[in-house]
Short mmCIF file of C-alpha atoms in Angstrom, two decimals:
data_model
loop_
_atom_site.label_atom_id
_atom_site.label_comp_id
_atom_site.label_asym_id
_atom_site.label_seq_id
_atom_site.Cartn_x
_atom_site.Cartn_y
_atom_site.Cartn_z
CA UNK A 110 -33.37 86.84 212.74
CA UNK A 111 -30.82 84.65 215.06
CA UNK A 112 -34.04 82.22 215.14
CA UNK A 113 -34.16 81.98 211.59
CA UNK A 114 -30.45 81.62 211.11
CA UNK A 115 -30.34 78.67 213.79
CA UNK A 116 -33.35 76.98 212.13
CA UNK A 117 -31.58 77.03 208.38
CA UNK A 118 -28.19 75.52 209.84
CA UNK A 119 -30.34 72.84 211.83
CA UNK A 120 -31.89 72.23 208.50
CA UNK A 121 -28.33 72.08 206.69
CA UNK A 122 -26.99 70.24 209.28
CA UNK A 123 -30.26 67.37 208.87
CA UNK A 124 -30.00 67.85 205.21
CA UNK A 125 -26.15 66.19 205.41
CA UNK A 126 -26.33 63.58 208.20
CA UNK A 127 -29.50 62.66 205.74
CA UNK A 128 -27.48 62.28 202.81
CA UNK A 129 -24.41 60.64 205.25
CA UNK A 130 -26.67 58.16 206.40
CA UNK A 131 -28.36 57.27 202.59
CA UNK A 132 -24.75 57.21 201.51
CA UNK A 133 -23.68 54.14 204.47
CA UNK A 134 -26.80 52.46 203.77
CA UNK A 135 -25.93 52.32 200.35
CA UNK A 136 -22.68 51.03 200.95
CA UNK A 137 -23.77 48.38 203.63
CA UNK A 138 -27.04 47.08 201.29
CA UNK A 139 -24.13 46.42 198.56
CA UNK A 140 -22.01 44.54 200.40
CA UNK A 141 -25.14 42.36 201.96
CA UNK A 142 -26.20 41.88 198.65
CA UNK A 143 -22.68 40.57 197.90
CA UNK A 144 -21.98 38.36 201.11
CA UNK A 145 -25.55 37.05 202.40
CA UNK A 146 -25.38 34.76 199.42
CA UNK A 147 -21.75 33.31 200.21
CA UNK A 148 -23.72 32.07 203.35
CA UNK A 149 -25.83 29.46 201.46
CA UNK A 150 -23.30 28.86 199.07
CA UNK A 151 -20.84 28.25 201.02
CA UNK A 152 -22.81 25.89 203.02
CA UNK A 153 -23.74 24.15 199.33
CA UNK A 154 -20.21 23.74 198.66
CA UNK A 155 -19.19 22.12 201.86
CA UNK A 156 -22.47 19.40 202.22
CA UNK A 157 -21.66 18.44 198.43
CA UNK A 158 -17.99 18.40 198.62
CA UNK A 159 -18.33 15.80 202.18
CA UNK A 160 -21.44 14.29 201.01
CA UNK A 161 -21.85 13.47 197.14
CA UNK A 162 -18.88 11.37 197.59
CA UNK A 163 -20.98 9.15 199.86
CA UNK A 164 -24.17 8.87 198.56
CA UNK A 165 -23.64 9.02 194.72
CA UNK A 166 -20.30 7.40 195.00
CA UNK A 167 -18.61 9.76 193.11
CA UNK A 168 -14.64 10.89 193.47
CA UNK A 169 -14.09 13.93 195.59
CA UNK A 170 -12.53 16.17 193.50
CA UNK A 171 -15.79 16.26 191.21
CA UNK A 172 -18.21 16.32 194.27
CA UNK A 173 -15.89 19.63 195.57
CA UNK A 174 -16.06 21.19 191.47
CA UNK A 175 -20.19 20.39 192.14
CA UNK A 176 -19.96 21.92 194.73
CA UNK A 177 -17.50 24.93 193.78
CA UNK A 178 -20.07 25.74 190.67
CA UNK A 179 -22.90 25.61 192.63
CA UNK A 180 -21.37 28.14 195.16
CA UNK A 181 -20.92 30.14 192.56
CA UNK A 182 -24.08 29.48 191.10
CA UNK A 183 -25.84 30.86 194.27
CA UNK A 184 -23.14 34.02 194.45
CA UNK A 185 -24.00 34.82 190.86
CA UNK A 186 -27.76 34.47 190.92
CA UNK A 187 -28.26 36.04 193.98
CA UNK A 188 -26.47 39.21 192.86
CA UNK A 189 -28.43 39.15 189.49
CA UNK A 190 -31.40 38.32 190.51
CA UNK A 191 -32.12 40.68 193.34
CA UNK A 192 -30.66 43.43 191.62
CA UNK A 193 -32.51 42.87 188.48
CA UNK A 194 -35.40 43.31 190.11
CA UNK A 195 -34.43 46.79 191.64
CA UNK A 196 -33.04 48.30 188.69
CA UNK A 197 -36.73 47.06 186.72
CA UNK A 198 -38.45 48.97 189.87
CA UNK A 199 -36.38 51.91 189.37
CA UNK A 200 -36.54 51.89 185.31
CA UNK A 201 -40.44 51.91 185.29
CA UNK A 202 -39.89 54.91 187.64
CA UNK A 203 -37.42 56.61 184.98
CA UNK A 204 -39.72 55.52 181.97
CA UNK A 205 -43.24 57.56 182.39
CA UNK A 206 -44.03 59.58 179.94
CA UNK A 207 -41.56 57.84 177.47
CA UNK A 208 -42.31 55.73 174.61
CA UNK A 209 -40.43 52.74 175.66
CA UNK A 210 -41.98 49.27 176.87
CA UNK A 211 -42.00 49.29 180.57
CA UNK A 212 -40.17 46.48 182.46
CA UNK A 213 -42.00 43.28 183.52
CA UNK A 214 -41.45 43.92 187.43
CA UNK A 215 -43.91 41.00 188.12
CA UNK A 216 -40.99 38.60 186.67
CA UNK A 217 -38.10 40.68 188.61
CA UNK A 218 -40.05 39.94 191.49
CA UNK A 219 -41.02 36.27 191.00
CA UNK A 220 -37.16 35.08 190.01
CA UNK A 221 -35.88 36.84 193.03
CA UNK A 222 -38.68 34.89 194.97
CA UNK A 223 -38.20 31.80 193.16
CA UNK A 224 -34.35 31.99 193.85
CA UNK A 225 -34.63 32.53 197.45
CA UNK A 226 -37.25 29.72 197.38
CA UNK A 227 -34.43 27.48 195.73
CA UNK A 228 -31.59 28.15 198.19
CA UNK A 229 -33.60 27.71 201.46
CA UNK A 230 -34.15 24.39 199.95
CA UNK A 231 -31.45 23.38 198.77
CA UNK A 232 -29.81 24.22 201.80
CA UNK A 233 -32.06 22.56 203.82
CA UNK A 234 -31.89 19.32 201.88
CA UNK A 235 -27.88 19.22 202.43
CA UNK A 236 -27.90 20.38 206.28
CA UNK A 237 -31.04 19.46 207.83
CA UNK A 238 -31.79 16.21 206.04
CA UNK A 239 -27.98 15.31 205.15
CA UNK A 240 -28.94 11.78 204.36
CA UNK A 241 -31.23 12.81 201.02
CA UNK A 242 -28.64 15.55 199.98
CA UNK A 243 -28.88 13.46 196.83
CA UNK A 244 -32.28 14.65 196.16
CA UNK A 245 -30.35 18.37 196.29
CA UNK A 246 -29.66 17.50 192.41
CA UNK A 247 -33.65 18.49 191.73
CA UNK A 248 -33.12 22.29 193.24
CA UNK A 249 -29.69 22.54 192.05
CA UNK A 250 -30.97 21.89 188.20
CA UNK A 251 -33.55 24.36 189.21
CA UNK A 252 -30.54 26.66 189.93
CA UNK A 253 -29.53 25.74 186.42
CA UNK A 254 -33.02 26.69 184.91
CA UNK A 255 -33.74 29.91 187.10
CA UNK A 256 -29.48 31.29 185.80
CA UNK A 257 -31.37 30.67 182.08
CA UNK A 258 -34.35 33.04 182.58
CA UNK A 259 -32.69 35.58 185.03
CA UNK A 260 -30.37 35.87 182.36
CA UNK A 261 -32.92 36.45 179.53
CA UNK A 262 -34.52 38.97 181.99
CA UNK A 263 -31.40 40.64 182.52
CA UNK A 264 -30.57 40.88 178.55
CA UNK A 265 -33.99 42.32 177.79
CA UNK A 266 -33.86 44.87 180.47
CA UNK A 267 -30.60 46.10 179.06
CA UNK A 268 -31.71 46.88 175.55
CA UNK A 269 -34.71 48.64 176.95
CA UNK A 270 -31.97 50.44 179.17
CA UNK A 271 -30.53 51.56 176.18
CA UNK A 272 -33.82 52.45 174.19
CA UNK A 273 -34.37 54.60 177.42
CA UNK A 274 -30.73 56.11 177.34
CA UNK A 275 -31.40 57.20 173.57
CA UNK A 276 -34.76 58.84 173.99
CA UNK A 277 -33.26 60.85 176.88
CA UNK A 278 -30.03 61.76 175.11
CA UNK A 279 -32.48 63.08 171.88
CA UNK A 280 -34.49 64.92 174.60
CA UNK A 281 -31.24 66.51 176.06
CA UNK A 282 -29.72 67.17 172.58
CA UNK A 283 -33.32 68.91 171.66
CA UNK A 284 -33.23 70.76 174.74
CA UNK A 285 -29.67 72.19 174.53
CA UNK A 286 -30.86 73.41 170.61
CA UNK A 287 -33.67 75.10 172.11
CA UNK A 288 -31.52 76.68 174.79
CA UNK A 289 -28.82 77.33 172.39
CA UNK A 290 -31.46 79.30 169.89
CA UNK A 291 -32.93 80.95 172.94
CA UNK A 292 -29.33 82.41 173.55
CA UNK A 293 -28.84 83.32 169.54
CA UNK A 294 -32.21 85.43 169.95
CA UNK A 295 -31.66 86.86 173.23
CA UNK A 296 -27.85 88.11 171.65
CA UNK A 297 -29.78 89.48 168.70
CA UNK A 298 -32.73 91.17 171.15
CA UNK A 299 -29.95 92.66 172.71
CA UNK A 300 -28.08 93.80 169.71
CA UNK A 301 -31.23 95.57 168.38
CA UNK A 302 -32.08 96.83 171.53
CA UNK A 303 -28.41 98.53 171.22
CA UNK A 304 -28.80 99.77 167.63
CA UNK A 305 -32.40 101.44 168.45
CA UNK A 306 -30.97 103.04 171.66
CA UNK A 307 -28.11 104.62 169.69
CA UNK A 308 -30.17 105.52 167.00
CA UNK A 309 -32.67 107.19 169.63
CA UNK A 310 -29.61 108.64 171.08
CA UNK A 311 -28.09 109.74 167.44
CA UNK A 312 -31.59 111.52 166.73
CA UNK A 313 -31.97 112.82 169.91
CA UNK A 314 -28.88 114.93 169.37
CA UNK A 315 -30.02 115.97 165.78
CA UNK A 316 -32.91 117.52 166.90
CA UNK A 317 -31.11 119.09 169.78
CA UNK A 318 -29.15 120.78 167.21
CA UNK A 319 -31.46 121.65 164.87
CA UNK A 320 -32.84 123.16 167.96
CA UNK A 321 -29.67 125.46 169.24
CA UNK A 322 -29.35 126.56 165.37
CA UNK A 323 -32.82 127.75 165.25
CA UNK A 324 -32.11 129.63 168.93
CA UNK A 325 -28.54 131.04 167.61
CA UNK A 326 -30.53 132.35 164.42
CA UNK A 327 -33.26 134.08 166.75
CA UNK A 328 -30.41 135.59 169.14
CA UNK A 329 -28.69 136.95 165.86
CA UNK A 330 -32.03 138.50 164.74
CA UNK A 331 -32.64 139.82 167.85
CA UNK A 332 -28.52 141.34 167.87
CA UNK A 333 -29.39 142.83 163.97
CA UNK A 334 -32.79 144.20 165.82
CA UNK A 335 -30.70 145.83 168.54
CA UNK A 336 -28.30 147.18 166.29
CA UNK A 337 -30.57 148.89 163.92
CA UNK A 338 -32.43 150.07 167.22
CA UNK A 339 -28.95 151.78 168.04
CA UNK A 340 -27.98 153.37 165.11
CA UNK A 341 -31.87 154.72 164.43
CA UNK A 342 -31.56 156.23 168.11
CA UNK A 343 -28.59 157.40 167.19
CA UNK A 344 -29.70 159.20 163.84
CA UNK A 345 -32.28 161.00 165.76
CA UNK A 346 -30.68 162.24 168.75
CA UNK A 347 -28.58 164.07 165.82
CA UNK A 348 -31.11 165.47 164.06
CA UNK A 349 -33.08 166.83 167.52
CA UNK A 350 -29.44 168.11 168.27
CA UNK A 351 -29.83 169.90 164.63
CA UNK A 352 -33.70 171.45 166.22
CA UNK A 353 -35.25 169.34 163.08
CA UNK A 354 -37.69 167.04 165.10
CA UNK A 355 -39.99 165.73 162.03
CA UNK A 356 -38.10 162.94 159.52
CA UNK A 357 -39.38 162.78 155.85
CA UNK A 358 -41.42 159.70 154.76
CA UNK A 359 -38.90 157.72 152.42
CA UNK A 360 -39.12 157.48 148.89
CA UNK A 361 -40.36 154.32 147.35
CA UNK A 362 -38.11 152.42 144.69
CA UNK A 363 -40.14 149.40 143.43
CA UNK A 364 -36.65 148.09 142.01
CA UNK A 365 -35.25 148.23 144.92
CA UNK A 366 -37.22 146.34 147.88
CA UNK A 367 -34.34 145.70 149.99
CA UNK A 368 -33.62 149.12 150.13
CA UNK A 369 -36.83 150.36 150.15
CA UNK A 370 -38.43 148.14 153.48
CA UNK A 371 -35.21 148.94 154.83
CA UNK A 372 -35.34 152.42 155.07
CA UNK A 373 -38.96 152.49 155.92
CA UNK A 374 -38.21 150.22 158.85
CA UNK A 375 -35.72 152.60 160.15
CA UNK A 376 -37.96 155.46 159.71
CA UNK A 377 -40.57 153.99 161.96
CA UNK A 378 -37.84 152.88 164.47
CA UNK A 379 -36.94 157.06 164.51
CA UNK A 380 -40.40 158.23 164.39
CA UNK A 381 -42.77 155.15 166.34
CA UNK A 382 -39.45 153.39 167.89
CA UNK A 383 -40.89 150.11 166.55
CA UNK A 384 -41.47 148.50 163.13
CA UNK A 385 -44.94 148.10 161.99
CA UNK A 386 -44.53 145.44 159.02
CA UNK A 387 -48.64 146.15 158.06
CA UNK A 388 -47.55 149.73 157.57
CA UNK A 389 -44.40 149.16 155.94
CA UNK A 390 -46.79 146.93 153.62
CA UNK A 391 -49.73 149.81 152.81
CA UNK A 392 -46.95 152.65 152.42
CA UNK A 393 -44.66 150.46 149.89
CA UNK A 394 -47.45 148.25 148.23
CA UNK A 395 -45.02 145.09 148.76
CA UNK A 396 -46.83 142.18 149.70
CA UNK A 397 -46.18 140.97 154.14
CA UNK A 398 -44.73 138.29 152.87
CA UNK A 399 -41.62 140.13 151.13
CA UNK A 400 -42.01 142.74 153.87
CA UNK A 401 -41.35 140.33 156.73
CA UNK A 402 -38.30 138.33 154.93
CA UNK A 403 -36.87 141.80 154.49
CA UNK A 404 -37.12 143.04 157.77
CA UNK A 405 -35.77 139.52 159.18
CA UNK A 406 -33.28 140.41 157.19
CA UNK A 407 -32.08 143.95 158.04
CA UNK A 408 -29.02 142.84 159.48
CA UNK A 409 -28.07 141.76 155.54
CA UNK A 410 -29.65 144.86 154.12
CA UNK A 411 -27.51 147.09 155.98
#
């Protein structure tokens, strides 16, 4: 355990010097992408500004603004056109499986080169071979031509930027709707989950009570049973008391069934000490039917 612990800090701990370091490098890439081309253009601006004068016989303050703009020229294109040819690298990296024209990387890469290619000679025409620095004019409309098309590569990968930035804020829009309806129909799920389990719960205590009032009507039966099984004992301790151990058979009144069943019920609780519905049935010539729902039914006969 104090092994595995040890191991996931070490890994945290790599994890964020990783990120630390990716972070500096970031940082220190920028700003060489923004000073390694004051190098050359500084050098551009001082060889033009001391020699133009010279050897085109020009006045100083326009060989210095020649110089100044192609300074700037260099600056400019050399933060364009190397980073133009990143962000086309990292947009056809973005764009797969997207209907959008991928970015021509081949160009990215061939105005960088063809920039870099321009500088280093331009530079080496004013320093290393000061005395044809006029024959810098040749690179330096080159400059002039390459700022035209690095331009027009930069405009066209913007728009495609954009076409990108739509398709993937559609697909974001259409993915928060389908997360949004799979919320709605996991909150209705749930509510009908909820209704069934109280209904469950509502009919689950119906029968349970249907149940108890069935019992409650069996224990009352049973109470009337008792009771009538009381009084019959009762009725013939008196008459054995009286030395008359035989009872008389009942009379049967046809009117009457209530009556009737219920004296012949407690006539075989005296004699039998039990009720024989079959016999009550053959003595009285009621049907078992009426002679059962009269004997339930002592309690309300008596």
């Amino acid at each position: 355990m104090d092994n595995t612990i040890l191991q996931e800090e070490l890994s945290n701990r790599l994890e964020q010097i990783e990120l630390y370091f990716a972070h500096w490098m970031g940082r220190v890439s920028l700003l060489g992408l923004v000073l390694l081309p004051l190098v050359p253009g500084s050098l551009a601006l001082a060889s033009i500004g001391t020699k133009f004068p010279d050897q085109l016989g020009i006045p100083g303050w326009l060989a210095w603004a020649i110089g100044g703009a192609t300074a700037l020229g260099i600056e400019l294109l050399g933060l364009i056109a190397v980073r133009l040819a990143l962000k086309m690298r990292r947009f056809n990296r973005r764009a797969v499986g997207h209907e959008v024209e991928p970015a021509p990387l081949g160009q990215g890469y061939a105005a960088a080169v063809l920039y870099v290619g321009t500088v280093l000679t331009l530079t080496m025409l004013l320093k290393i071979w000061p005395h044809a620095a006029v024959y810098a004019l040749l690179p330096m409309s080159l400059l002039g031509a390459l700022a035209d098309w690095i331009y027009a590569l930069s405009s066209d990968q913007n728009e495609r930027e954009q076409v990108l930035r739509r398709i993937l804020g559609e697909q974001r829009a259409a993915a928060d709707r389908d997360v949004m309806a799979m919320e709605l129909r996991i909150t209705e799920l749930t509510t009908q989950l909820s209704t069934m389990v109280d209904r469950a719960a509502l009919d689950t205590m119906s029968t349970e009570h249907d149940k108890l009032q069935a019992e409650c009507q069996r224990l009352s039966r049973l109470v009337d049973n008792l009771s009538l099984t009381k009084a019959a004992t009762v009725d013939n301790s008196f008459d054995s008391e009286d030395g008359d151990n035989g009872v008389d058979t009942p009379e049967v009144d046809t009117d009457n069934p209530a009556a009737t069943i219920h004296d012949f019920a407690l006539w075989q609780i005296q004699t039998d000490g039990k009720v024989n519905q079959s016999e009550i049935a053959r003595l009285t010539g009621f049907s078992r039917p009426t002679v059962k729902k009269y004997v339930n039914g002592l309690a309300k006969v008596k």
